Short mmCIF file of C-alpha atoms and ligand atoms in Angstrom, two decimals:
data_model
loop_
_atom_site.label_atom_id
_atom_site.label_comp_id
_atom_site.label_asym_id
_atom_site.label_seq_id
_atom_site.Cartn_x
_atom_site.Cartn_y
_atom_site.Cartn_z
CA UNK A 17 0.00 0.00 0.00
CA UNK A 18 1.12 3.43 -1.00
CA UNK A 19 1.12 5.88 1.99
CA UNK A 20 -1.33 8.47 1.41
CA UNK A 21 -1.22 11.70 3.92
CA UNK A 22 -4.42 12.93 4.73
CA UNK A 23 -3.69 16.46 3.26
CA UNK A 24 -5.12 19.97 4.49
CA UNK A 25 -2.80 21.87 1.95
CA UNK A 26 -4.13 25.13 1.33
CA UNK A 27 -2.95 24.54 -2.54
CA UNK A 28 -1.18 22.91 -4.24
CA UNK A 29 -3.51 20.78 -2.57
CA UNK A 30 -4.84 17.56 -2.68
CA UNK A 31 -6.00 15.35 -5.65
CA UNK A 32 -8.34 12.68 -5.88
CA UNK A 33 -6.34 9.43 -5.84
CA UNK A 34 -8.84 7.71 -9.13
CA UNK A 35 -7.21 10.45 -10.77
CA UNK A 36 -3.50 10.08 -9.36
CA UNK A 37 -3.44 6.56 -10.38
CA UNK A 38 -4.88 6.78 -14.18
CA UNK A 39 -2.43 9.52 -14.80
CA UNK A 40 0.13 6.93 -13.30
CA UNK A 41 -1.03 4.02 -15.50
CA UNK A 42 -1.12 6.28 -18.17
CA UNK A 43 1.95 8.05 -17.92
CA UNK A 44 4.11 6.34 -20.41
CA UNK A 45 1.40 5.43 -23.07
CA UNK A 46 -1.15 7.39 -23.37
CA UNK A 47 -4.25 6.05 -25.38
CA UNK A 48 -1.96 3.58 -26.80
CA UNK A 49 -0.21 6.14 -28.81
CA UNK A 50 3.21 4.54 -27.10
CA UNK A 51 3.92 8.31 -25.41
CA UNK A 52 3.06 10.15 -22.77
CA UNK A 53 0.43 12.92 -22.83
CA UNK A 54 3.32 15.46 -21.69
CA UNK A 55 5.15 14.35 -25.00
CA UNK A 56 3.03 15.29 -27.49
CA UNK A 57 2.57 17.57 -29.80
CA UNK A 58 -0.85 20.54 -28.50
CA UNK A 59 -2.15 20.24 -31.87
CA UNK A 60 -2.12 16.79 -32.49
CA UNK A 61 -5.19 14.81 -32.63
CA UNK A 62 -4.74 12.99 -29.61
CA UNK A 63 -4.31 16.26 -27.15
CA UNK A 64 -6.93 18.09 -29.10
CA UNK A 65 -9.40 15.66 -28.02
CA UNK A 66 -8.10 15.79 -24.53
CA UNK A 67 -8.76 19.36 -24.79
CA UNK A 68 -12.23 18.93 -26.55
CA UNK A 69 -12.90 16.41 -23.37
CA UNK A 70 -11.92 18.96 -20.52
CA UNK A 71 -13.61 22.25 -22.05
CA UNK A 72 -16.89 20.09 -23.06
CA UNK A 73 -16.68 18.09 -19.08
CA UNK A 74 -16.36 21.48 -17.56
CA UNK A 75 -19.26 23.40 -19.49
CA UNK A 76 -21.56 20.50 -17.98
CA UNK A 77 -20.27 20.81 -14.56
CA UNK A 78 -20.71 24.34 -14.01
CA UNK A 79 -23.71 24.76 -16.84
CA UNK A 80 -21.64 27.26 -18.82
CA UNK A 81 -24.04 29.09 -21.36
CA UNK A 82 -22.51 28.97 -24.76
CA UNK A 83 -21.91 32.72 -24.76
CA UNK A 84 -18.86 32.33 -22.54
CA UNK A 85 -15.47 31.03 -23.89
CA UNK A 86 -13.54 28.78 -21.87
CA UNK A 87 -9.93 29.40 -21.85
CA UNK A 88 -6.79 27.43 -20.00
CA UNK A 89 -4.20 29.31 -19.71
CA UNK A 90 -0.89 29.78 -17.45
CA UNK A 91 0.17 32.68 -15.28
CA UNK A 92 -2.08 31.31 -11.83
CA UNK A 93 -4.39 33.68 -10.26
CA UNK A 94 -1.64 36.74 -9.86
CA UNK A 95 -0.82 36.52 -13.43
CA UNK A 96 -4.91 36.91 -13.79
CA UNK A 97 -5.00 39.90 -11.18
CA UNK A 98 -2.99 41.64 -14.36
CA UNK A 99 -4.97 39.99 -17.08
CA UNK A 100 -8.20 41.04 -15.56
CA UNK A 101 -7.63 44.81 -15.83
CA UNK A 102 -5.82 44.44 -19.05
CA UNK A 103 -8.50 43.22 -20.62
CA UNK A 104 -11.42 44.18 -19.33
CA UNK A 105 -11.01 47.66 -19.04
CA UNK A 106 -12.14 48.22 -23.00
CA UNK A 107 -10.36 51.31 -22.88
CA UNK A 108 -12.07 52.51 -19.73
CA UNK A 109 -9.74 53.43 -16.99
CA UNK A 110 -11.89 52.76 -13.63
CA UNK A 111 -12.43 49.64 -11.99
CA UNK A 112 -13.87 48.70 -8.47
CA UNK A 113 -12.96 45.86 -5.97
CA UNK A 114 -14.21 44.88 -2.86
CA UNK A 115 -11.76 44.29 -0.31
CA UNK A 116 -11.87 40.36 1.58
CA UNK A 117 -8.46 39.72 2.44
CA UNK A 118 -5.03 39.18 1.44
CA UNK A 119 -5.83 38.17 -2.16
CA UNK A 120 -8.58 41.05 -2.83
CA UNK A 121 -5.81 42.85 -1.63
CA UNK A 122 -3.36 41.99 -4.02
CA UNK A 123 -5.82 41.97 -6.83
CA UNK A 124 -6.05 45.48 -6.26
CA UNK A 125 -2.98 46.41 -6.16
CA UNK A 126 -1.71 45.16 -9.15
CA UNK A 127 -4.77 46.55 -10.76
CA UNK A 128 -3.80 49.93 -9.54
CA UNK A 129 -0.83 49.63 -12.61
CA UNK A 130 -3.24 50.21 -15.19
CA UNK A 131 -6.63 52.42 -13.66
CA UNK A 132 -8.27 54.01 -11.20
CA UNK A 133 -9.24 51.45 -8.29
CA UNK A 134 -11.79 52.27 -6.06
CA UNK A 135 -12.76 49.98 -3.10
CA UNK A 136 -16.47 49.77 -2.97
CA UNK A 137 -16.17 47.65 0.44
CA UNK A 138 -13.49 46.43 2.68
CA UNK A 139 -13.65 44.34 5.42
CA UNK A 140 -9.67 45.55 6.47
CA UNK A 141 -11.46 47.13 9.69
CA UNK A 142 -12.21 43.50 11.57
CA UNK A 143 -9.40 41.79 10.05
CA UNK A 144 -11.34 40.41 6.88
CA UNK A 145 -13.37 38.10 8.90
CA UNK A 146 -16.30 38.95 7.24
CA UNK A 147 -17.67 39.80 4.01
CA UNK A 148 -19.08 43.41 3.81
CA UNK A 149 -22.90 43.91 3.98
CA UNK A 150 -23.39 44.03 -0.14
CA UNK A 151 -26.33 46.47 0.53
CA UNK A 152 -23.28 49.07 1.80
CA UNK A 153 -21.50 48.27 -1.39
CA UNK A 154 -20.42 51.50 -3.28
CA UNK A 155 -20.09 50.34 -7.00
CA UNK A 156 -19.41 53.17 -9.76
CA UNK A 157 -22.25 52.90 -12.53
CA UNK A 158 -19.45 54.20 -14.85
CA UNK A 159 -16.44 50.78 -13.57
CA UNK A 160 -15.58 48.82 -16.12
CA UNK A 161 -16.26 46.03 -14.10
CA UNK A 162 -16.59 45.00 -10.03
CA UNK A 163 -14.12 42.59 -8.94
CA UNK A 164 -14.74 39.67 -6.05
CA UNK A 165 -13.01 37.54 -4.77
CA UNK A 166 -15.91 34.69 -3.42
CA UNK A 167 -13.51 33.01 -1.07
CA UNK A 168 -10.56 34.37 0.39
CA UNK A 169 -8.19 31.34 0.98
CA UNK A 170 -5.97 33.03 3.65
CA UNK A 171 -8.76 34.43 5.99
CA UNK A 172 -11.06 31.83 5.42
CA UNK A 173 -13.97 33.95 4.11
CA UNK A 174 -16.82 32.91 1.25
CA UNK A 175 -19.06 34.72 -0.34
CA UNK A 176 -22.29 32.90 0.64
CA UNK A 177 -24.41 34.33 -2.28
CA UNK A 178 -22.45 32.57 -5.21
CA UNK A 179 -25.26 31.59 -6.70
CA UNK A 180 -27.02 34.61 -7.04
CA UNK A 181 -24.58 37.13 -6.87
CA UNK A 182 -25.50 41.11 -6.22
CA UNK A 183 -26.29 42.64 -10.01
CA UNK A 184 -24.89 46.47 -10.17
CA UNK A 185 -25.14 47.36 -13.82
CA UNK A 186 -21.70 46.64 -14.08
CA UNK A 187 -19.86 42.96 -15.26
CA UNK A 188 -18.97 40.63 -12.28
CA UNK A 189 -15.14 38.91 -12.38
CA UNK A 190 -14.87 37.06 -9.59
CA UNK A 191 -11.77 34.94 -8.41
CA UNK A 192 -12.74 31.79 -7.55
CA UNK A 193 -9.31 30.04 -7.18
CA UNK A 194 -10.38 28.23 -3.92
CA UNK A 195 -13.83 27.23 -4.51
CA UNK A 196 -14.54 26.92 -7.99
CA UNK A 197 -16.55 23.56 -8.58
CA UNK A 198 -17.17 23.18 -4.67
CA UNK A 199 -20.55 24.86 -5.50
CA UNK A 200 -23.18 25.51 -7.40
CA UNK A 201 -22.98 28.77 -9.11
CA UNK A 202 -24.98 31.02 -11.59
CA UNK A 203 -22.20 31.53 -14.29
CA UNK A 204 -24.60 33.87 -16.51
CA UNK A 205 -24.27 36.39 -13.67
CA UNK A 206 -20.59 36.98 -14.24
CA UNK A 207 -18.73 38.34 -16.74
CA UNK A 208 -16.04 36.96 -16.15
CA UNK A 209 -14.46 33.97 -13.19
CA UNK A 210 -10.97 32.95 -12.96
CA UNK A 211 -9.44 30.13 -10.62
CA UNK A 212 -5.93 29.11 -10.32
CA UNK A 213 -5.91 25.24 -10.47
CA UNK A 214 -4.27 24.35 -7.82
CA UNK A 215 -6.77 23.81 -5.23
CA UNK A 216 -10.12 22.32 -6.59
CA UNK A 217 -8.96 21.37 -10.69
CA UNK A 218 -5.35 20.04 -11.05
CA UNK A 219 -1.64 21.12 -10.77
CA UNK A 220 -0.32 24.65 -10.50
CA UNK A 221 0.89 26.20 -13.57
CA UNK A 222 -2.59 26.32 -15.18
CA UNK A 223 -5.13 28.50 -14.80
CA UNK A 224 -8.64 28.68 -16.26
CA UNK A 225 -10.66 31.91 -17.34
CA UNK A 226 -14.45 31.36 -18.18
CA UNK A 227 -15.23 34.99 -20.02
CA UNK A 228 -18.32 36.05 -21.65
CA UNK A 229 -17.97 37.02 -25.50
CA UNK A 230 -19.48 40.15 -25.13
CA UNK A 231 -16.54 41.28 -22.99
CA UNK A 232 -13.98 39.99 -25.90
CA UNK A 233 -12.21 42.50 -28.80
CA UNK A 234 -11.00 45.34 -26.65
CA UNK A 235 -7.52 44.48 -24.72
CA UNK A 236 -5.52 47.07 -23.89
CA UNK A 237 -2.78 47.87 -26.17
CA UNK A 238 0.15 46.65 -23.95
CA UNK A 239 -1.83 43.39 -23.01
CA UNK A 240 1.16 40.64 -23.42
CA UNK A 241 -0.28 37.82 -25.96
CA UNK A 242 -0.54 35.14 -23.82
CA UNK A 243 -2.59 36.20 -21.70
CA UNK A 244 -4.98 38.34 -24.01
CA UNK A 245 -8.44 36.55 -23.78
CA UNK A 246 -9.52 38.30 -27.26
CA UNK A 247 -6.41 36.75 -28.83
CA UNK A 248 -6.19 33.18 -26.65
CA UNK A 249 -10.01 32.97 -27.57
CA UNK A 250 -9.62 33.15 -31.06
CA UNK A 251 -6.84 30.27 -30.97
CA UNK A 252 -8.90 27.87 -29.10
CA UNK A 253 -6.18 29.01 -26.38
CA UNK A 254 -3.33 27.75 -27.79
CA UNK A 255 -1.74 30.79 -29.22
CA UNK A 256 1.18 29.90 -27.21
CA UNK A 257 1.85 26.01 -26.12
CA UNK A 258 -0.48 25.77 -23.30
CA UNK A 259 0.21 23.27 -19.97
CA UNK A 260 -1.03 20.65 -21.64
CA UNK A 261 -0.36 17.79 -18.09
CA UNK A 262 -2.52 20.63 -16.63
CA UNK A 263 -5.29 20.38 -18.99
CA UNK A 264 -4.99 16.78 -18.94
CA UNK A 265 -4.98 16.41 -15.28
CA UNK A 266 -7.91 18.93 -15.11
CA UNK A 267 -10.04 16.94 -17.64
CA UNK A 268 -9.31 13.41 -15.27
CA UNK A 269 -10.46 15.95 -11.76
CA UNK A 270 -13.58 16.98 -14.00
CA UNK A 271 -14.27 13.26 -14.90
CA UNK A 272 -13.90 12.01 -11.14
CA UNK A 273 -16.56 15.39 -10.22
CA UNK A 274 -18.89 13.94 -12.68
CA UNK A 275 -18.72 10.26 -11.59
CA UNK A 276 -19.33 11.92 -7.75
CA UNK A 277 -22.65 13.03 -9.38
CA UNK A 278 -21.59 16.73 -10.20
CA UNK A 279 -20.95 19.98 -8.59
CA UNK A 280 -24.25 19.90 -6.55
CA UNK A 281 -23.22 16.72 -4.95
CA UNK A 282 -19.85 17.77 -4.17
CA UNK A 283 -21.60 20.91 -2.51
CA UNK A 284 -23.88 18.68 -0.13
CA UNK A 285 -20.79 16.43 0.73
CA UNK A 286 -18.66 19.83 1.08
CA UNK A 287 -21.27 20.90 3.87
CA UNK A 288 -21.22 18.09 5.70
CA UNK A 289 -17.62 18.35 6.04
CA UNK A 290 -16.87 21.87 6.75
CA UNK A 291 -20.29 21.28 9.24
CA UNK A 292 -18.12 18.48 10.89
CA UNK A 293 -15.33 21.24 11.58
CA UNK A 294 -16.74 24.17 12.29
CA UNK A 295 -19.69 21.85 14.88
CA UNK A 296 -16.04 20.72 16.18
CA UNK A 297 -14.46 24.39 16.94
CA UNK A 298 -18.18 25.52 18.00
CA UNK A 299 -18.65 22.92 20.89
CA UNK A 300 -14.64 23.02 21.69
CA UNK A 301 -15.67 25.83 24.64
CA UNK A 302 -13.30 28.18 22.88
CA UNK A 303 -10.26 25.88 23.19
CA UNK A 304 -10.17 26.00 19.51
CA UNK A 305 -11.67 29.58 17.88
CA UNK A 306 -12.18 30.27 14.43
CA UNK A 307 -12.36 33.95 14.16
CA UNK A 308 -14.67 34.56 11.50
CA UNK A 309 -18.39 35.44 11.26
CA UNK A 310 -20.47 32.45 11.03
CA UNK A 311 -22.63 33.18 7.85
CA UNK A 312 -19.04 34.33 5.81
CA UNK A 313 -17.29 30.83 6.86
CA UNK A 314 -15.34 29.51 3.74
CA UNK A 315 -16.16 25.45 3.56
CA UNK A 316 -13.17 24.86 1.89
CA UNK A 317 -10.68 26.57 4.18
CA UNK A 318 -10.86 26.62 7.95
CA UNK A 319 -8.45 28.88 10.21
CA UNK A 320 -8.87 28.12 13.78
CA UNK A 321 -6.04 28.70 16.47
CA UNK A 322 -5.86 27.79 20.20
CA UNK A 323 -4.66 29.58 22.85
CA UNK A 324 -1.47 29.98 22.80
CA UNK A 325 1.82 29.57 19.65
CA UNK A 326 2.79 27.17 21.54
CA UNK A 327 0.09 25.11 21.88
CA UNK A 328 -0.59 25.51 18.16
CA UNK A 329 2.45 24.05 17.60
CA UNK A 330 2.26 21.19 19.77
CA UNK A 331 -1.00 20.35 17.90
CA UNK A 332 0.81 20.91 14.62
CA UNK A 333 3.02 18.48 15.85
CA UNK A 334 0.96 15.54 17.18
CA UNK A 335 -1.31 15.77 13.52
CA UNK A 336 1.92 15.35 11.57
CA UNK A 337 2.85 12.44 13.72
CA UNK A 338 -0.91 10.97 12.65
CA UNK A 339 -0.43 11.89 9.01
CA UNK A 340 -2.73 14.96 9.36
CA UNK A 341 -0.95 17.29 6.92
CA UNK A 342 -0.18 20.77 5.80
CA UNK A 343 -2.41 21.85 8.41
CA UNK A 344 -0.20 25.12 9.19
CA UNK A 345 -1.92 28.05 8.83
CA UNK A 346 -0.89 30.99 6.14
CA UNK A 347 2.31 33.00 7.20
CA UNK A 348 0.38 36.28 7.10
CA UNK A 349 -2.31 34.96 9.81
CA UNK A 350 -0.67 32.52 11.76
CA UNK A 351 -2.64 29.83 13.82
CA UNK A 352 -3.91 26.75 11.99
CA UNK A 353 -5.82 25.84 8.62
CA UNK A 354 -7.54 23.00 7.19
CA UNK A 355 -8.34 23.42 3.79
CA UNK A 356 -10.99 20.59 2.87
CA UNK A 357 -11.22 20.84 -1.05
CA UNK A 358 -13.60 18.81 -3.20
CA UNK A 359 -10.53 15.60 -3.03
CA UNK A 360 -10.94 15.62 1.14
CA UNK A 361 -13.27 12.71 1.99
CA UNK A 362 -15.23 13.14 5.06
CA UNK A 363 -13.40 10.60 6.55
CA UNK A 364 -10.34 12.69 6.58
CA UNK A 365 -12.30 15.59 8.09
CA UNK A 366 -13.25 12.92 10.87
CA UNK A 367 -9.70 12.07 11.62
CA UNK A 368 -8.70 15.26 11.95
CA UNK A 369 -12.01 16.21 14.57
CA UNK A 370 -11.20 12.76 16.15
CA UNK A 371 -7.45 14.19 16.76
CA UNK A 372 -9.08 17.90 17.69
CA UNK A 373 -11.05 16.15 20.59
CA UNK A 374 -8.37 13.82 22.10
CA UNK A 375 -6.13 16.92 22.18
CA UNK A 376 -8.53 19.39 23.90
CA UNK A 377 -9.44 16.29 26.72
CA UNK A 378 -4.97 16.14 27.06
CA UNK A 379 -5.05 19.58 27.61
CA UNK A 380 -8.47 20.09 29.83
N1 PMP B 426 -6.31 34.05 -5.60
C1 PMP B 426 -6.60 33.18 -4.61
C2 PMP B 426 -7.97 33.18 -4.02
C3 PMP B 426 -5.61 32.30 -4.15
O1 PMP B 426 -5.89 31.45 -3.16
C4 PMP B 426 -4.33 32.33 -4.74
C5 PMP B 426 -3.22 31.40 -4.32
N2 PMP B 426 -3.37 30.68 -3.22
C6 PMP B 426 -4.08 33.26 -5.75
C7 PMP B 426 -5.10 34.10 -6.16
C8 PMP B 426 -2.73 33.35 -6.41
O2 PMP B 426 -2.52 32.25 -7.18
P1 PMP B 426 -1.10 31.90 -7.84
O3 PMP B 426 -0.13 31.78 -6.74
O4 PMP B 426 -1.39 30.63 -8.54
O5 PMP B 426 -0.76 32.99 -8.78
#
């Protein structure tokens, strides 16, 4: 038997072990073409259909309308905190944000490079432990677009309302890096949703953009090629060589989601498990504490700290020892974080309450 960590990695996280082991089998020959997928040519037959496979899986699992182009591309979610503003400006030169956390935060600043930000909410005054009342949202009627981030992977905060997003005349791009396919969401209420893959579709170095058409034709001059949506949309995205393990990997995740029965059953067995947690933190009598606002509370990461540093890092310590993994929280926050993407099985989740109550009883 292989030993298998049960992983709380915040990203690169997890990945579902079906899909592990038929990219294993499959490494050296792939569809009996006597190579591996990584050794082949983009355009080929044999990768296009790969391709073909992933796009087509994906537009089921998150019922894409046909109006939006699909697009993997490389450059992660920072890389797409540039590409955003470069291309969906259209030669406007405001954009607004709302403030979560540390990757709202960095979304605007890199934004700030190429137009006028303004924050139409921040939660910066309680620590980004909640998400900011969207009623008190202050959105310009004239942005080229709001930007969201729907969960904040660092702080632990989710937009609850994914499904039905706030409408303010102006498009939606939302970064879903650490959720995307954990829920159901209403795609035709965005203009545009990004995710780095390294949480909830594959490997790192891949990134996919799901953009609606309407939004396509108007980059801004200085947009770099590869990652101008106009341009990569045109190409099937494959102007330049795209990360084609990425894709591949990505189309095996999407196959496993829809032999799990589909995003909505990943959401039900993604609320069980994050109500396993947080019910575990709740009724710990504040040994452990999760600091943030019960109705913002991501489901795919949980921070939670105890009393003391060093009791977090005696607990640290005793989960490594029981292969509970990676469960160290961000740099930037400190304390402790288990991030339960859609691979986590709610057995894992159990293990790690299991551990969470023999500790607190040690220490009562
Ligand atoms: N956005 C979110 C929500 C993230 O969690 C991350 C990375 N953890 C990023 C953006 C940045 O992604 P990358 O490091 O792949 O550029």
């Amino acid at each position: 038997m292989v030993h298998r960590a049960i992983n709380f990695s915040a990203g690169p996280a997890a990945l579902p072990d079906e899909v592990l082991k038929q990219a294993q089998a499959e490494l050296l020959d792939f569809r009996g073409t006597g190579m591996g997928v990584m050794e082949m040519s983009h355009r080929g037959e044999v990768f296009m259909a790969v391709a073909a496979e992933a796009e087509n899986d994906l537009r089921e699992l998150l019922a894409i309308p046909a109006n939006y182009k699909i697009l993997f591309l490389q450059g992660g979610g920072i890389g797409e905190f540039a590409a955003v503003p470069l291309n969906l400006l259209r030669g406007g030169a405001k954009a607004d944000y709302v403030n979560t956390g540390t990757w709202s935060t960095k979304g605007i600043t890199e934004a700030r490079k190429y137009c006028e930000v303004r924050v139409a909410a921040s939660a910066e005054d309680r620590h980004f432990t909640y998400v900011p009342d969207v009623a008190a949202w202050q959105v310009r009627s004239d942005a080229a677009y709001l930007h969201i981030c729907t969960n904040e992977t660092i702080h632990g905060v989710e937009m609850p309302f994914t499904a039905a997003p706030p409408d303010f005349g102006v498009p939606l791009v939302s970064d879903m890096s650490s959720h995307i396919l954990s829920r159901t969401i209403d795609v035709s209420r965005y203009g545009c949703i990004y995710a780095g893959a390294q949480k909830n579709i594959g490997p790192s170095g891949l990134v996919l953009v799901i953009v609606r058409e309407d939004l396509l034709g108007k980059p801004h001059p200085h947009c770099p090629s590869f990652i101008d949506y106009s341009l990569q949309a045109k190409n099937g995205w494959m102007f330049n060589t795209p990360n084609t393990w990425g894709v591949y990997l990505a189309g095996l995740v999407f196959k496993w989601l829809k032999a799990q029965g589909g995003v909505a059953a990943m959401e039900k067995h993604n609320i069980a498990k994050a109500a396993l947690l947080y019910g575990a933190i709740d009724a710990s009598g504040s040994f452990y504490q999760c600091p943030v606002a019960r109705a913002d509370r991501s489901r795919m990461n949980v921070p939670f700290r105890l009393g003391s540093d060093a009791l977090d890092a005696e607990f640290l310590q005793g989960a490594e020892a029981l292969g509970l993994s990676q469960l160290r929280g961000h740099r930037a926050v400190g304390g402790l974080r288990a991030s339960i993407y859609n691979a986590m099985s709610i057995d894992g989740v159990a293990a790690l309450v299991n551990y969470m109550q023999a500790f607190r009883q040690r220490h009562a």
